[in-house]
Amino acid sequence: DHEWVKVEGEVATVGITDHAQEQLGDVVFVDLPEVGAVVKKDDTMGAVESVKAASDVYAPVSGEVTDVNGALNDEPALINSSAESDGWMCKVKLSKPDELDGLMDADAYKKFCDE
């Protein structure tokens, strides 16, 4: 529930939200999916570990991983400083673009977090 997606054409960039990184605290390790891996919506595609907790990252969409943010291997704290831009985790070529219709927009997500 705490992943974000930015779509450009048929490729979705995926990461965890700023709210999620705030809850985790200082991120010390990021487990990224493999390039070429096929991910299915709602399945685990990686993990984020902080000084407080470890949290699985779930695929918000289905498709093939085409790229990963290798900078996170050396600097996992990018998720803390820039969760929704430089801290992106992977890019997924969408296999089911209609899944995007079921995702929350930013306003709905904010309401979800405030509950």
Coordinates of N, CA, C and O in Angstrom, one line a residue:
D1 N 0.8 -1.2 0.0 CA 0.0 0.0 0.0 C 0.8 1.3 0.0 O 0.3 2.4 -0.1
H2 N 2.1 1.1 0.2 CA 3.0 2.3 0.3 C 4.0 2.4 -0.8 O 5.1 2.9 -0.6
E3 N 3.7 1.9 -2.0 CA 4.5 2.1 -3.1 C 3.9 3.1 -4.0 O 2.7 3.4 -4.0
W4 N 4.8 3.8 -4.8 CA 4.3 4.8 -5.8 C 4.7 4.3 -7.2 O 5.6 3.5 -7.3
V5 N 3.9 4.8 -8.1 CA 4.2 4.5 -9.5 C 4.1 5.8 -10.4 O 3.2 6.6 -10.2
K6 N 5.1 5.9 -11.3 CA 5.0 7.0 -12.2 C 5.2 6.4 -13.6 O 6.1 5.6 -13.9
V7 N 4.2 6.6 -14.5 CA 4.1 5.9 -15.7 C 4.5 6.8 -16.9 O 4.1 8.0 -16.9
E8 N 5.4 6.3 -17.7 CA 5.8 7.0 -18.9 C 5.7 6.0 -20.0 O 6.5 5.1 -20.1
G9 N 4.7 6.2 -20.9 CA 4.5 5.2 -22.0 C 4.0 3.9 -21.4 O 3.0 3.9 -20.7
E10 N 4.8 2.9 -21.7 CA 4.4 1.5 -21.1 C 5.3 1.1 -20.0 O 5.4 -0.1 -19.6
V11 N 6.1 2.0 -19.4 CA 7.0 1.7 -18.4 C 6.6 2.5 -17.1 O 6.4 3.7 -17.1
A12 N 6.6 1.7 -16.0 CA 6.2 2.3 -14.7 C 7.5 2.3 -13.8 O 8.2 1.3 -13.7
T13 N 7.8 3.5 -13.3 CA 8.9 3.6 -12.3 C 8.2 3.4 -10.9 O 7.2 4.0 -10.7
V14 N 8.9 2.6 -10.1 CA 8.3 2.2 -8.8 C 9.2 2.5 -7.7 O 10.4 2.3 -7.8
G15 N 8.7 2.9 -6.6 CA 9.5 3.2 -5.3 C 8.5 3.1 -4.1 O 7.3 2.9 -4.3
I16 N 9.1 3.4 -3.0 CA 8.2 3.5 -1.8 C 8.0 5.0 -1.5 O 8.7 5.9 -1.9
T17 N 6.8 5.3 -0.9 CA 6.4 6.7 -0.7 C 7.2 7.3 0.4 O 7.9 6.7 1.2
D18 N 7.1 8.7 0.4 CA 7.8 9.4 1.4 C 7.2 9.1 2.8 O 8.0 9.0 3.8
H19 N 5.9 8.8 2.9 CA 5.3 8.4 4.1 C 5.9 7.1 4.6 O 6.2 7.0 5.8
A20 N 6.1 6.2 3.7 CA 6.7 4.9 4.1 C 8.1 5.0 4.7 O 8.4 4.4 5.7
Q21 N 8.9 5.8 4.0 CA 10.3 6.0 4.5 C 10.3 6.7 5.8 O 11.1 6.4 6.7
E22 N 9.4 7.6 6.1 CA 9.3 8.3 7.4 C 9.0 7.3 8.5 O 9.5 7.3 9.6
Q23 N 8.1 6.3 8.2 CA 7.7 5.3 9.1 C 8.9 4.3 9.4 O 9.1 3.9 10.5
L24 N 9.7 4.0 8.4 CA 10.8 3.1 8.5 C 12.0 3.7 9.3 O 12.7 3.0 10.0
G25 N 12.2 5.0 9.1 CA 13.4 5.6 9.7 C 14.6 5.4 8.7 O 14.4 5.2 7.5
D26 N 15.8 5.5 9.2 CA 17.0 5.5 8.4 C 17.2 4.2 7.6 O 17.4 3.1 8.3
V27 N 17.1 4.2 6.3 CA 17.2 3.0 5.5 C 18.7 2.7 5.4 O 19.5 3.5 5.1
V28 N 19.0 1.4 5.7 CA 20.4 0.9 5.6 C 20.6 -0.1 4.6 O 21.8 -0.4 4.2
F29 N 19.6 -0.7 4.0 CA 19.7 -1.7 3.0 C 18.5 -1.8 2.1 O 17.4 -1.7 2.6
V30 N 18.7 -2.0 0.8 CA 17.6 -2.2 -0.1 C 17.8 -3.4 -1.0 O 18.9 -3.6 -1.5
D31 N 16.8 -4.3 -1.0 CA 16.8 -5.5 -1.8 C 16.0 -5.3 -3.0 O 14.8 -5.1 -3.0
L32 N 16.7 -5.2 -4.2 CA 16.1 -4.8 -5.4 C 15.8 -6.1 -6.2 O 16.5 -7.1 -6.1
P33 N 14.7 -6.1 -7.1 CA 14.5 -7.2 -8.0 C 15.6 -7.3 -9.0 O 16.3 -6.3 -9.2
E34 N 15.6 -8.4 -9.7 CA 16.6 -8.6 -10.8 C 16.0 -8.0 -12.1 O 14.8 -8.2 -12.3
V35 N 16.9 -7.4 -12.9 CA 16.5 -7.0 -14.2 C 16.1 -8.3 -15.0 O 16.8 -9.3 -14.9
G36 N 14.9 -8.2 -15.7 CA 14.4 -9.4 -16.4 C 13.4 -10.2 -15.6 O 12.7 -11.0 -16.1
A37 N 13.3 -10.0 -14.3 CA 12.3 -10.7 -13.4 C 10.9 -10.2 -13.8 O 10.7 -9.1 -14.2
V38 N 10.0 -11.2 -13.8 CA 8.6 -10.9 -14.0 C 7.9 -10.7 -12.7 O 8.0 -11.6 -11.8
V39 N 7.3 -9.6 -12.5 CA 6.6 -9.3 -11.2 C 5.1 -9.3 -11.4 O 4.7 -9.0 -12.5
K40 N 4.4 -9.7 -10.4 CA 2.9 -9.8 -10.5 C 2.4 -8.8 -9.4 O 2.9 -8.8 -8.3
K41 N 1.4 -8.1 -9.8 CA 0.8 -7.1 -8.9 C 0.5 -7.8 -7.5 O 0.0 -8.9 -7.4
D42 N 0.9 -7.1 -6.5 CA 0.7 -7.5 -5.1 C 1.7 -8.5 -4.6 O 1.6 -8.9 -3.4
D43 N 2.6 -9.0 -5.4 CA 3.6 -10.0 -5.0 C 4.8 -9.2 -4.5 O 5.1 -8.1 -4.9
T44 N 5.6 -9.8 -3.6 CA 6.8 -9.2 -3.1 C 7.8 -9.1 -4.2 O 8.0 -10.0 -5.0
M45 N 8.4 -7.9 -4.4 CA 9.4 -7.7 -5.4 C 10.7 -7.2 -4.8 O 11.7 -7.0 -5.6
G46 N 10.8 -7.0 -3.5 CA 12.0 -6.5 -2.9 C 11.8 -6.2 -1.5 O 10.7 -6.6 -0.9
A47 N 12.7 -5.6 -0.8 CA 12.6 -5.2 0.6 C 13.4 -4.0 0.9 O 14.4 -3.7 0.2
V48 N 13.0 -3.3 2.0 CA 13.8 -2.2 2.5 C 14.0 -2.4 4.0 O 13.1 -2.8 4.7
E49 N 15.3 -2.3 4.4 CA 15.6 -2.5 5.8 C 16.1 -1.2 6.4 O 16.9 -0.5 5.8
S50 N 15.6 -0.9 7.6 CA 16.0 0.3 8.3 C 16.6 0.0 9.6 O 16.6 -1.2 10.0
V51 N 17.0 1.0 10.4 CA 17.5 0.7 11.7 C 16.4 0.2 12.6 O 16.6 -0.4 13.6
K52 N 15.1 0.5 12.2 CA 13.9 0.1 13.1 C 13.3 -1.2 12.6 O 12.7 -1.9 13.4
A53 N 13.2 -1.4 11.3 CA 12.4 -2.5 10.8 C 12.8 -2.9 9.4 O 13.5 -2.2 8.7
A54 N 12.3 -4.1 9.0 CA 12.4 -4.5 7.6 C 11.0 -4.6 7.0 O 10.1 -4.9 7.7
S55 N 10.9 -4.2 5.8 CA 9.6 -4.2 5.2 C 9.7 -4.7 3.7 O 10.5 -4.2 3.0
D56 N 8.8 -5.6 3.4 CA 8.7 -6.0 2.0 C 8.2 -4.9 1.1 O 7.4 -4.1 1.6
V57 N 8.6 -4.9 -0.1 CA 8.0 -4.0 -1.1 C 7.2 -4.8 -2.1 O 7.7 -5.8 -2.6
Y58 N 6.0 -4.4 -2.3 CA 5.1 -5.2 -3.2 C 4.9 -4.5 -4.5 O 4.9 -3.3 -4.6
A59 N 4.8 -5.3 -5.6 CA 4.7 -4.8 -6.9 C 3.3 -4.2 -7.1 O 2.3 -4.8 -6.9
P60 N 3.2 -2.9 -7.4 CA 1.9 -2.2 -7.6 C 1.3 -2.5 -8.9 O 0.1 -2.3 -9.2
V61 N 2.1 -3.1 -9.8 CA 1.7 -3.4 -11.2 C 2.4 -4.7 -11.6 O 3.4 -5.1 -11.1
S62 N 1.9 -5.4 -12.6 CA 2.5 -6.5 -13.2 C 3.4 -6.2 -14.4 O 3.0 -5.3 -15.2
G63 N 4.4 -6.9 -14.6 CA 5.3 -6.7 -15.8 C 6.7 -7.2 -15.6 O 7.0 -8.0 -14.7
E64 N 7.6 -6.8 -16.5 CA 8.9 -7.2 -16.5 C 9.8 -6.1 -16.0 O 9.7 -5.0 -16.5
V65 N 10.7 -6.4 -15.1 CA 11.6 -5.4 -14.6 C 12.7 -5.1 -15.7 O 13.4 -6.0 -16.1
T66 N 12.7 -3.9 -16.1 CA 13.7 -3.5 -17.1 C 14.9 -2.7 -16.6 O 15.9 -2.6 -17.4
D67 N 14.8 -2.2 -15.4 CA 15.9 -1.5 -14.9 C 15.8 -1.4 -13.3 O 14.7 -1.5 -12.8
V68 N 16.9 -1.3 -12.6 CA 16.9 -1.1 -11.2 C 17.8 0.1 -10.9 O 18.7 0.4 -11.6
N69 N 17.5 0.7 -9.7 CA 18.3 1.8 -9.3 C 19.5 1.3 -8.5 O 19.5 1.2 -7.3
G70 N 20.6 1.0 -9.3 CA 21.8 0.5 -8.6 C 22.4 1.5 -7.6 O 23.2 1.0 -6.7
A71 N 22.1 2.8 -7.7 CA 22.7 3.7 -6.7 C 22.2 3.4 -5.3 O 22.9 3.7 -4.3
L72 N 21.1 2.7 -5.2 CA 20.6 2.3 -3.8 C 21.5 1.3 -3.1 O 21.5 1.2 -1.9
N73 N 22.2 0.5 -3.9 CA 23.1 -0.5 -3.3 C 24.2 0.2 -2.5 O 24.6 -0.2 -1.4
D74 N 24.7 1.3 -3.0 CA 25.8 2.1 -2.4 C 25.3 3.1 -1.4 O 25.9 3.5 -0.5
E75 N 24.1 3.6 -1.7 CA 23.5 4.7 -1.0 C 22.0 4.5 -0.7 O 21.2 5.2 -1.2
P76 N 21.7 3.5 0.2 CA 20.3 3.2 0.4 C 19.5 4.4 1.1 O 18.3 4.5 0.9
A77 N 20.3 5.3 1.7 CA 19.6 6.5 2.3 C 19.0 7.4 1.3 O 18.3 8.4 1.7
L78 N 19.2 7.2 0.0 CA 18.5 8.0 -1.0 C 17.0 7.8 -0.9 O 16.3 8.7 -1.2
I79 N 16.6 6.7 -0.4 CA 15.2 6.5 -0.1 C 14.7 7.5 0.9 O 13.6 8.0 0.8
N80 N 15.5 7.8 1.9 CA 15.1 8.8 2.9 C 15.1 10.2 2.4 O 14.2 11.0 2.7
S81 N 16.2 10.5 1.7 CA 16.3 11.9 1.2 C 15.5 12.2 0.0 O 15.1 13.4 -0.2
S82 N 15.1 11.2 -0.8 CA 14.4 11.5 -2.0 C 13.6 10.3 -2.5 O 13.7 9.8 -3.6
A83 N 12.7 9.8 -1.6 CA 11.9 8.6 -1.8 C 11.1 8.6 -3.1 O 11.0 7.6 -3.8
E84 N 10.6 9.8 -3.5 CA 9.7 9.8 -4.6 C 10.4 10.4 -5.9 O 9.7 10.8 -6.8
S85 N 11.7 10.4 -5.9 CA 12.4 10.8 -7.1 C 13.7 10.0 -7.2 O 13.7 8.9 -7.8
D86 N 14.8 10.5 -6.7 CA 16.1 9.8 -6.9 C 16.1 8.4 -6.2 O 17.0 7.6 -6.5
G87 N 15.2 8.2 -5.2 CA 15.1 6.9 -4.5 C 14.3 5.9 -5.1 O 13.9 4.9 -4.5
W88 N 13.9 6.1 -6.4 CA 13.1 5.0 -7.1 C 13.8 3.7 -7.0 O 15.1 3.6 -6.9
M89 N 13.1 2.6 -7.1 CA 13.6 1.3 -6.9 C 13.8 0.5 -8.3 O 14.9 -0.1 -8.5
C90 N 12.8 0.5 -9.1 CA 12.9 -0.2 -10.4 C 11.9 0.3 -11.4 O 11.1 1.1 -11.1
K91 N 12.1 -0.1 -12.6 CA 11.2 0.2 -13.7 C 10.6 -1.1 -14.2 O 11.4 -2.1 -14.4
V92 N 9.3 -1.0 -14.5 CA 8.6 -2.2 -14.9 C 7.9 -2.0 -16.2 O 7.1 -1.0 -16.3
K93 N 8.1 -2.8 -17.2 CA 7.4 -2.7 -18.5 C 6.0 -3.3 -18.2 O 5.9 -4.5 -17.9
L94 N 4.9 -2.5 -18.3 CA 3.6 -3.0 -17.9 C 3.1 -4.1 -18.8 O 3.1 -4.0 -20.0
S95 N 2.6 -5.2 -18.2 CA 2.0 -6.3 -19.0 C 0.5 -6.2 -18.9 O -0.2 -6.7 -19.7
K96 N 0.0 -5.5 -17.9 CA -1.5 -5.3 -17.7 C -1.7 -3.8 -17.3 O -2.0 -3.5 -16.1
P97 N -1.7 -2.9 -18.3 CA -1.8 -1.5 -18.0 C -3.1 -1.1 -17.3 O -3.2 -0.1 -16.6
D98 N -4.2 -2.0 -17.5 CA -5.5 -1.7 -16.8 C -5.4 -1.8 -15.3 O -6.2 -1.2 -14.6
E99 N -4.3 -2.4 -14.8 CA -4.1 -2.4 -13.3 C -3.9 -1.0 -12.7 O -4.2 -0.8 -11.5
L100 N -3.5 -0.1 -13.5 CA -3.3 1.3 -13.1 C -4.6 1.9 -12.6 O -4.6 2.7 -11.7
D101 N -5.7 1.5 -13.2 CA -7.0 2.0 -12.9 C -7.4 1.8 -11.4 O -8.1 2.5 -10.8
G102 N -6.8 0.7 -10.8 CA -7.2 0.4 -9.4 C -6.3 1.0 -8.4 O -6.5 0.8 -7.2
L103 N -5.3 1.8 -8.8 CA -4.4 2.4 -7.9 C -4.9 3.8 -7.3 O -5.7 4.4 -8.0
M104 N -4.5 4.1 -6.1 CA -4.9 5.4 -5.6 C -4.1 6.5 -6.2 O -2.9 6.3 -6.6
D105 N -4.7 7.7 -6.3 CA -3.9 8.9 -6.7 C -3.3 9.5 -5.4 O -3.6 9.0 -4.3
A106 N -2.6 10.6 -5.6 CA -1.9 11.1 -4.4 C -2.8 11.6 -3.4 O -2.6 11.4 -2.2
D107 N -4.0 12.2 -3.7 CA -4.9 12.7 -2.8 C -5.6 11.5 -2.0 O -5.7 11.6 -0.8
A108 N -5.9 10.5 -2.7 CA -6.5 9.3 -2.0 C -5.5 8.7 -1.1 O -5.9 8.2 0.0
Y109 N -4.3 8.6 -1.5 CA -3.2 8.0 -0.6 C -3.0 8.9 0.6 O -2.9 8.3 1.7
K110 N -3.0 10.2 0.5 CA -2.9 11.1 1.7 C -4.0 10.8 2.7 O -3.8 10.7 3.9
K111 N -5.2 10.7 2.2 CA -6.4 10.4 3.0 C -6.2 9.0 3.7 O -6.5 8.8 4.9
F112 N -5.7 8.0 2.9 CA -5.5 6.7 3.4 C -4.5 6.7 4.6 O -4.7 6.1 5.6
C113 N -3.4 7.5 4.5 CA -2.4 7.6 5.5 C -2.9 8.4 6.7 O -2.4 8.1 7.8
D114 N -3.8 9.3 6.5 CA -4.3 10.1 7.6 C -5.3 9.3 8.5 O -5.6 9.7 9.6
E115 N -5.8 8.2 8.0 CA -6.8 7.4 8.8 C -6.2 6.7 9.9 O -5.1 6.3 10.0

